[in-house]
Structures are given as structure tokens and as C-alpha cells.
Short mmCIF file of C-alpha atoms in Angstrom, two decimals:
data_model
loop_
_atom_site.label_atom_id
_atom_site.label_comp_id
_atom_site.label_asym_id
_atom_site.label_seq_id
_atom_site.Cartn_x
_atom_site.Cartn_y
_atom_site.Cartn_z
CA MET S 1 251.07 166.81 83.90
CA GLN S 2 252.09 163.80 82.61
CA ALA S 3 250.14 161.49 84.68
CA ALA S 4 246.83 163.31 83.65
CA TRP S 5 248.33 163.13 79.82
CA VAL S 6 248.67 159.25 80.11
CA PHE S 7 244.91 159.37 81.98
CA GLY S 8 242.70 160.75 79.33
CA ALA S 9 245.19 158.71 76.63
CA LEU S 10 244.04 156.47 78.18
CA VAL S 11 240.21 157.43 79.37
CA VAL S 12 239.44 159.82 76.32
CA PRO S 13 239.33 156.89 73.62
CA GLN S 14 237.94 153.81 75.86
CA LEU S 15 235.25 156.70 76.32
CA LEU S 16 235.20 157.10 72.16
CA GLY S 17 235.22 153.30 72.01
CA PHE S 18 231.83 153.12 74.02
CA ALA S 19 230.01 156.37 71.69
CA HIS S 20 231.59 154.46 68.21
CA GLY S 21 230.11 150.43 70.02
CA ALA S 22 226.73 152.55 70.33
CA GLN S 23 226.83 153.34 66.76
CA GLY S 24 227.85 150.95 65.62
CA THR S 25 224.79 147.96 67.26
CA GLU S 26 223.42 148.19 64.12
CA ARG S 27 225.96 146.16 62.51
CA GLU S 28 226.37 144.30 65.11
CA TRP S 29 223.52 142.15 65.59
CA GLU S 30 223.08 142.38 61.73
CA GLY S 31 227.13 141.07 61.37
CA GLY S 32 226.23 138.17 64.33
CA TRP S 33 229.23 137.76 66.56
CA GLY S 34 231.64 137.41 64.16
CA GLY S 35 230.99 140.68 62.97
CA ALA S 36 231.33 142.54 67.01
CA LEU S 37 234.47 140.47 67.94
CA GLU S 38 235.55 141.63 64.87
CA GLU S 39 234.79 145.48 65.76
CA GLU S 40 235.72 145.01 69.75
CA GLN S 41 240.28 144.00 68.26
CA ALA S 42 239.74 146.58 65.94
CA ARG S 43 238.50 149.67 68.10
CA GLU S 44 241.57 147.98 70.75
CA ALA S 45 243.77 148.26 68.10
CA LEU S 46 243.13 152.20 68.01
CA MET S 47 243.53 152.46 71.07
CA LEU S 48 246.68 151.62 71.57
CA LYS S 49 247.50 153.31 69.07
CA HIS S 50 246.28 156.71 69.99
CA LEU S 51 248.24 155.42 73.62
CA GLN S 52 251.66 154.82 71.48
CA GLU S 53 250.95 158.70 70.28
CA ALA S 54 250.60 160.23 72.76
CA LEU S 55 253.77 158.09 74.85
CA GLY S 56 256.00 158.77 71.81
CA LEU S 57 254.77 162.51 71.89
CA GLU S 58 255.66 162.38 75.08
CA ALA S 59 258.98 161.17 75.94
CA ALA S 60 260.03 163.34 72.44
CA ARG S 61 259.01 166.50 73.98
CA GLY S 62 259.72 166.00 77.66
CA GLY S 63 258.52 168.99 79.26
CA GLU S 64 256.30 171.20 76.77
CA ASN S 65 253.97 173.56 77.90
CA PRO S 66 249.99 173.18 78.59
CA ALA S 67 249.66 175.00 75.04
CA ARG S 68 250.97 172.71 72.75
CA THR S 69 249.89 169.72 74.66
CA PHE S 70 246.22 171.04 74.38
CA GLU S 71 246.78 171.28 70.73
CA ALA S 72 247.98 168.00 70.19
CA LYS S 73 244.62 166.97 72.26
CA GLY S 74 243.02 169.30 69.76
CA ALA S 75 244.52 167.94 67.15
CA TRP S 76 243.85 164.33 68.69
CA ALA S 77 240.19 164.97 69.06
CA THR S 78 239.64 166.16 65.64
CA GLU S 79 240.84 163.04 64.01
CA GLU S 80 238.08 161.31 66.54
CA ASP S 81 235.72 163.21 65.58
CA GLN S 82 236.23 162.62 61.46
CA GLY S 83 236.11 159.27 62.22
CA GLU S 84 232.78 159.53 64.54
CA GLU S 85 231.97 161.29 61.80
CA GLU S 86 232.09 158.65 58.98
CA GLU S 87 230.56 156.41 60.68
CA GLU S 88 227.53 158.33 61.45
CA ALA S 89 227.19 158.06 57.87
CA ILE S 90 226.95 154.85 57.45
CA PRO S 91 223.04 154.01 57.30
CA THR S 92 221.61 151.96 60.23
CA ALA S 93 218.54 150.18 60.48
CA SER S 94 216.92 150.66 64.17
CA PRO S 95 217.05 153.29 65.65
CA SER S 96 217.08 151.51 68.97
CA PRO S 97 220.76 151.01 70.55
CA SER S 98 221.33 147.84 73.30
CA PRO S 99 224.35 146.54 74.71
CA SER S 100 226.19 144.01 72.73
CA PRO S 101 225.48 140.27 73.95
CA THR S 102 228.56 138.67 75.20
CA PRO S 103 229.05 135.08 75.83
CA GLU S 104 228.87 135.35 80.01
CA ASP S 105 225.53 136.77 79.51
CA PRO S 106 223.51 133.51 78.65
CA ILE S 107 226.15 131.62 82.05
CA THR S 108 224.97 134.13 84.81
CA TYR S 109 221.52 133.83 83.00
CA ILE S 110 221.80 130.82 83.31
CA LEU S 111 223.81 130.49 87.12
CA GLY S 112 220.74 132.93 88.14
CA ARG S 113 217.45 130.97 87.39
CA LEU S 114 219.79 127.49 88.77
CA ALA S 115 220.30 129.88 91.98
CA GLY S 116 217.09 130.95 92.37
CA LEU S 117 214.89 126.99 91.86
CA ASP S 118 218.31 125.70 94.35
CA ALA S 119 216.01 128.53 97.22
CA GLY S 120 213.23 127.84 95.84
CA LEU S 121 213.34 124.07 96.05
CA HIS S 122 214.82 125.08 99.99
CA GLN S 123 211.58 126.31 101.04
CA LEU S 124 210.00 123.47 99.36
CA HIS S 125 212.45 121.13 101.62
CA VAL S 126 211.09 122.86 104.44
CA ARG S 127 207.98 123.46 104.34
CA LEU S 128 207.52 119.19 103.54
CA HIS S 129 209.38 119.06 106.97
CA ALA S 130 207.05 121.37 108.87
CA LEU S 131 204.32 119.01 107.48
CA ASP S 132 206.12 115.59 107.78
CA THR S 133 206.37 116.85 111.80
CA ARG S 134 202.37 118.25 111.50
CA VAL S 135 201.42 114.96 110.33
CA VAL S 136 203.51 112.65 113.02
CA GLN S 137 201.97 114.61 115.57
CA LEU S 138 198.41 114.48 113.41
CA THR S 139 199.36 110.70 113.75
CA GLN S 140 200.61 110.26 117.65
CA GLY S 141 197.03 112.29 118.16
CA LEU S 142 195.00 110.02 116.34
CA ARG S 143 196.85 106.45 117.73
CA GLN S 144 196.20 108.56 121.75
CA LEU S 145 192.37 109.16 120.07
CA ARG S 146 191.99 105.37 119.73
CA GLU S 147 193.47 104.58 122.62
CA ALA S 148 191.76 105.61 124.21
CA ALA S 149 187.68 105.27 121.97
CA ARG S 150 188.20 101.28 123.45
CA ASP S 151 190.07 102.49 126.52
CA THR S 152 185.51 103.99 126.70
CA ARG S 153 184.44 101.61 124.33
CA ASP S 154 185.91 98.74 126.90
CA THR S 155 183.93 100.90 130.30
CA VAL S 156 181.07 100.99 127.80
CA GLU S 157 180.40 97.16 126.98
CA ALA S 158 181.92 96.61 131.21
CA LEU S 159 178.64 99.37 132.10
CA GLN S 160 176.04 97.51 129.90
CA GLU S 161 177.17 94.26 131.67
CA ALA S 162 176.93 95.43 135.14
CA GLN S 163 173.94 97.17 134.16
CA GLY S 164 172.27 93.34 132.59
CA ARG S 165 173.29 91.66 135.71
CA ALA S 166 171.76 93.98 138.22
CA GLU S 167 168.62 94.44 135.22
CA ARG S 168 168.53 90.54 135.74
CA LEU S 169 168.26 90.75 139.40
CA HIS S 170 166.06 93.39 139.62
CA GLY S 171 163.95 91.28 137.91
CA ARG S 172 164.31 87.44 140.10
CA LEU S 173 163.40 90.20 143.05
CA GLU S 174 160.37 91.74 141.22
CA GLY S 175 159.38 87.72 140.26
CA CYS S 176 159.99 86.09 143.21
CA LEU S 177 158.01 89.50 145.46
CA LYS S 178 154.78 90.34 143.72
CA GLY S 179 154.72 86.89 141.34
CA LEU S 180 154.71 82.68 143.81
CA ARG S 181 157.12 81.67 144.91
CA LEU S 182 156.89 77.79 144.16
CA GLY S 183 159.81 76.11 144.91
CA HIS S 184 163.23 76.90 142.85
CA LYS S 185 161.35 79.29 141.07
CA CYS S 186 158.93 82.61 140.80
CA PHE S 187 155.81 83.33 138.47
CA LEU S 188 155.06 86.78 137.48
CA LEU S 189 152.31 88.12 134.97
CA SER S 190 153.04 90.35 132.14
CA ARG S 191 149.94 92.46 130.71
CA ASP S 192 151.67 93.75 127.84
CA PHE S 193 151.01 91.84 124.19
CA GLU S 194 154.15 90.85 122.59
CA VAL S 195 154.36 87.30 120.12
CA GLN S 196 156.13 84.23 121.44
CA ALA S 197 159.65 85.27 120.44
CA ALA S 198 159.66 89.06 121.79
CA ALA S 199 157.57 87.77 125.26
CA GLN S 200 161.18 85.30 125.37
CA ALA S 201 163.61 87.66 125.00
CA ARG S 202 162.01 90.41 127.68
CA CYS S 203 161.74 87.33 130.33
CA ALA S 204 165.55 87.13 128.63
CA ALA S 205 166.73 90.71 130.29
CA ARG S 206 164.84 90.34 133.37
CA GLY S 207 166.93 86.42 134.51
CA GLY S 208 164.65 83.85 133.25
CA SER S 209 162.10 82.65 130.84
CA LEU S 210 158.33 82.21 130.00
CA ALA S 211 157.25 79.64 131.96
CA GLN S 212 158.13 76.02 131.85
CA PRO S 213 155.33 74.46 134.24
CA ALA S 214 156.96 70.73 134.94
CA ASP S 215 154.11 69.02 136.06
CA ARG S 216 150.64 68.31 136.99
CA GLN S 217 151.87 70.33 140.65
CA GLN S 218 153.47 73.96 138.98
CA MET S 219 151.22 73.09 136.37
CA GLU S 220 147.71 73.68 138.65
CA ALA S 221 150.21 76.56 141.24
CA LEU S 222 150.27 78.87 138.09
CA THR S 223 146.27 77.38 137.12
CA ARG S 224 145.21 79.67 140.83
CA TYR S 225 148.24 82.54 140.09
CA LEU S 226 146.65 83.37 136.74
CA ARG S 227 142.86 83.28 137.90
CA ALA S 228 143.06 84.94 140.32
CA ALA S 229 145.11 87.91 138.19
CA LEU S 230 142.53 88.12 135.19
CA ALA S 231 139.64 87.56 136.73
CA PRO S 232 136.74 87.76 135.87
CA TYR S 233 137.73 87.12 132.12
CA ASN S 234 139.38 84.59 130.49
CA TRP S 235 142.93 85.89 128.36
CA PRO S 236 145.97 83.17 127.66
CA VAL S 237 148.39 83.26 128.31
CA TRP S 238 152.23 82.31 126.31
CA LEU S 239 154.17 79.85 128.27
CA GLY S 240 157.31 78.41 126.62
CA VAL S 241 156.53 75.73 126.03
CA HIS S 242 156.11 75.31 121.16
CA ASP S 243 157.42 72.43 118.51
CA ARG S 244 159.23 74.82 116.00
CA ARG S 245 161.71 73.15 115.38
CA ALA S 246 159.08 69.46 114.26
CA GLU S 247 155.67 68.78 114.17
CA GLY S 248 154.07 67.17 117.13
CA LEU S 249 157.64 67.63 119.47
CA TYR S 250 157.68 69.77 122.20
CA LEU S 251 160.44 71.24 123.72
CA PHE S 252 160.91 74.04 126.64
CA GLU S 253 162.34 76.67 125.65
CA ASN S 254 165.51 75.99 127.95
CA GLY S 255 165.94 73.56 124.56
CA GLN S 256 163.91 70.20 127.16
CA ARG S 257 161.59 67.72 125.75
CA VAL S 258 158.17 68.56 127.66
CA SER S 259 156.44 65.20 129.14
CA PHE S 260 153.18 66.63 131.23
CA PHE S 261 151.15 68.20 129.07
CA ALA S 262 147.28 70.06 129.84
CA TRP S 263 145.87 69.97 126.44
CA HIS S 264 142.11 71.30 126.21
CA ARG S 265 139.44 68.58 125.34
CA ALA S 266 136.04 69.32 124.11
CA PRO S 267 133.03 69.13 126.79
CA SER S 268 131.54 65.61 126.56
CA PRO S 269 128.00 65.33 126.06
CA GLU S 270 125.98 65.03 128.14
CA PRO S 271 123.91 61.79 129.33
CA GLY S 272 121.08 60.63 127.27
CA SER S 273 122.80 62.40 124.11
CA HIS S 274 123.53 61.89 121.22
CA PRO S 275 127.36 62.24 119.95
CA SER S 276 128.67 64.29 117.87
CA SER S 277 131.59 63.25 115.31
CA ALA S 278 131.88 67.06 114.41
CA PRO S 279 134.22 69.12 116.79
CA HIS S 280 133.56 71.35 119.08
CA PRO S 281 133.18 74.46 117.10
CA LEU S 282 134.14 77.20 120.23
CA SER S 283 136.20 75.33 121.74
CA PRO S 284 137.63 71.90 119.53
CA ASN S 285 140.19 69.56 120.80
CA GLN S 286 143.95 70.85 121.32
CA PRO S 287 146.32 70.57 118.93
CA ASN S 288 144.58 71.79 116.36
CA GLY S 289 146.60 74.28 113.30
CA GLY S 290 149.35 71.11 112.86
CA ALA S 291 152.13 73.82 111.17
CA LEU S 292 150.77 77.05 111.56
CA GLU S 293 150.01 76.83 115.40
CA ASN S 294 153.68 76.56 116.67
CA CYS S 295 153.68 77.85 120.00
CA VAL S 296 150.92 76.85 123.12
CA ALA S 297 149.27 79.68 125.51
CA GLN S 298 147.65 78.46 128.44
CA ALA S 299 144.18 79.91 129.37
CA SER S 300 143.83 81.74 132.82
CA ASP S 301 140.24 80.49 133.50
CA ASP S 302 141.28 76.74 133.39
CA GLY S 303 144.61 76.18 132.57
CA SER S 304 143.94 74.64 130.16
CA TRP S 305 146.79 74.16 126.84
CA TRP S 306 146.09 75.88 123.21
CA ASP S 307 148.46 76.14 120.01
CA HIS S 308 148.27 79.19 118.70
CA ASP S 309 150.53 80.98 116.05
CA CYS S 310 154.03 82.35 117.85
CA GLU S 311 152.84 85.65 116.03
CA ARG S 312 149.62 86.36 117.87
CA ARG S 313 150.30 89.59 120.20
CA LEU S 314 148.75 87.64 123.64
CA TYR S 315 149.97 87.76 127.94
CA TYR S 316 152.92 86.12 128.45
CA VAL S 317 153.97 85.45 132.20
CA CYS S 318 157.80 85.10 132.85
CA GLU S 319 159.45 81.91 135.15
CA PHE S 320 163.19 83.34 137.56
CA PRO S 321 164.56 80.75 138.90
CA PHE S 322 164.56 81.20 143.10
#
């Protein structure tokens, strides 16, 4: 019984103090932190007073019967109720109660927020680590792709070189099998119309160059070959001779200077007729084009040389070493 009474003396004042704090919330907020502390001290003093009175009564009365104990508790409760009624009489500005702030609340809030930020930073670091790992993997894959592309490019270049060698070898064989073989070279006529530079490029791609007759024997052999291939027509055919570097300085495509010429000459007047100083309108003496005609073509009927504009599209004859 004594333990129950002591427990009641301890718990009831706390419950009453909680109710008192809930009713006086508005005053606490109006007074600020200073009013809250003063009210808390007053509540603690009241609790201590009731506890001392309860212990003193228990020690003086000893084995008091339950009826008297109940009366004492009732009297004590009545005093508390009167105190509560007095506090309720004080007007309040706001009807909504709220818990009184304590100094620990901001600190707890800040610590909680810091803990949340720390957890977020940890997740961010984990994701960054995963991203770094992925970037490393992609970098390694890109390096491997570059190496594979380099190897592929080298392989393609090797294949192109091999293809070029095969085409040049095939062109030489075709030139000597289908064309005219003369000493250590072969001539092959092409019936494709090309400008002089393009004709030289196509001959070079097949392992040769435009025809470069070096002496009269080669010139006569080439004339017979072209006449037989293009008869009964007369077609100009590109040779590998030009004076693009300097007017009047004729060179072969290999850069050597031309020492043998077969320029066309106008027909001589018949015996007994008076010679005319005017050039023949259809077959003037060659070369006559000056700086406008810098490339040489050979006529297929008589083998004479004519200078032409290098941009004309003519047949061409290639020369291949044998």
C-alpha cells in the first residue's frame, strides 16, 4: 500500500503538470523561452512539495486505513483541480495547443538532416564509382576498336596495293597479248575518248604510260598498228608528248626530252603550179597552236604528229614495258 501511494504521489503530479503545460501553451509561446523555463521551475517546485507532503504524511500516520488515505488523496486532488481552474481562467490567444520547444529540438533536426545528406552523398559516391567503372570499360572498348580499325585499314591498304599490282600486271600482259609487241615494249590502242591527262592516268593504272616512240623504227611500227586498227578512218590518237612546261620544249611523260619528231607538213604544190604563201586551210604545218595547244596526237592514217588542246577527248595508245 505504501509503494502504491508513493507511485501515485510521483505520477499524478506529473500528469497534472502535463495538463497544466498543455493549457498554458499560449503563455509559453508569448513569453518566449524565458517564460517556459520559469513555468517549468514552478512546476518542479510544486511536484517536489507534493512529494514531500506525501512522504511526511505516510511516515507520521504509519498504518493508516485505506479510507483515510483515499480522503487525503481526494483532498489533494481537489487542491489540484482548484489550481487548474484558476489557470483555465487566464484568457488564451490561440486555442490550438503545441508542444513547448526545447533546446534539443533544433540540434536533433540538424543532426537528422546531416545524416540524410551523408546517406545521399554515399549513394552519389557509389553511383559515381559505377560510372567511372563504366567509363573505363568504354575507354578500353574504344581503344580496342581503334586498334581493330587500324589493323583493318592496314589490311585494306595492303589489299589495294596488291590489287594495283595485279591490275598493272594484267594490263601489261593484256597490252602485249592484244597489242603490238616491239622490242622491250608493247603498244595497245584504247578506243575510249579521254583528255590527255586522264588517258595518261588510265595507262599508268594498268602499269604503263602513253606511247613514247623514241625513234623512227618505233614510229613506223606504231603507224602501221594504228592504221590497221582504225582503217578506213583517220583518228587522232594521244601520245605521251607535250610542251606544257615551256613552249616549244617537247618532253615525254617520263620527263625525257623528245629528240625525234614527225610533225605534219602541208602538201607540196604540184609541178608547174605557183606556190602559195597562205597555209593550207585543212592541213596546216604543225605545230601551229602556240600556248593554246600543248599536247601531241598522232594521225592514224599517215602517222604524222599534230598539236592539240590537252582538254580534247581523243583515243589514246598505251605503252607497256616487256
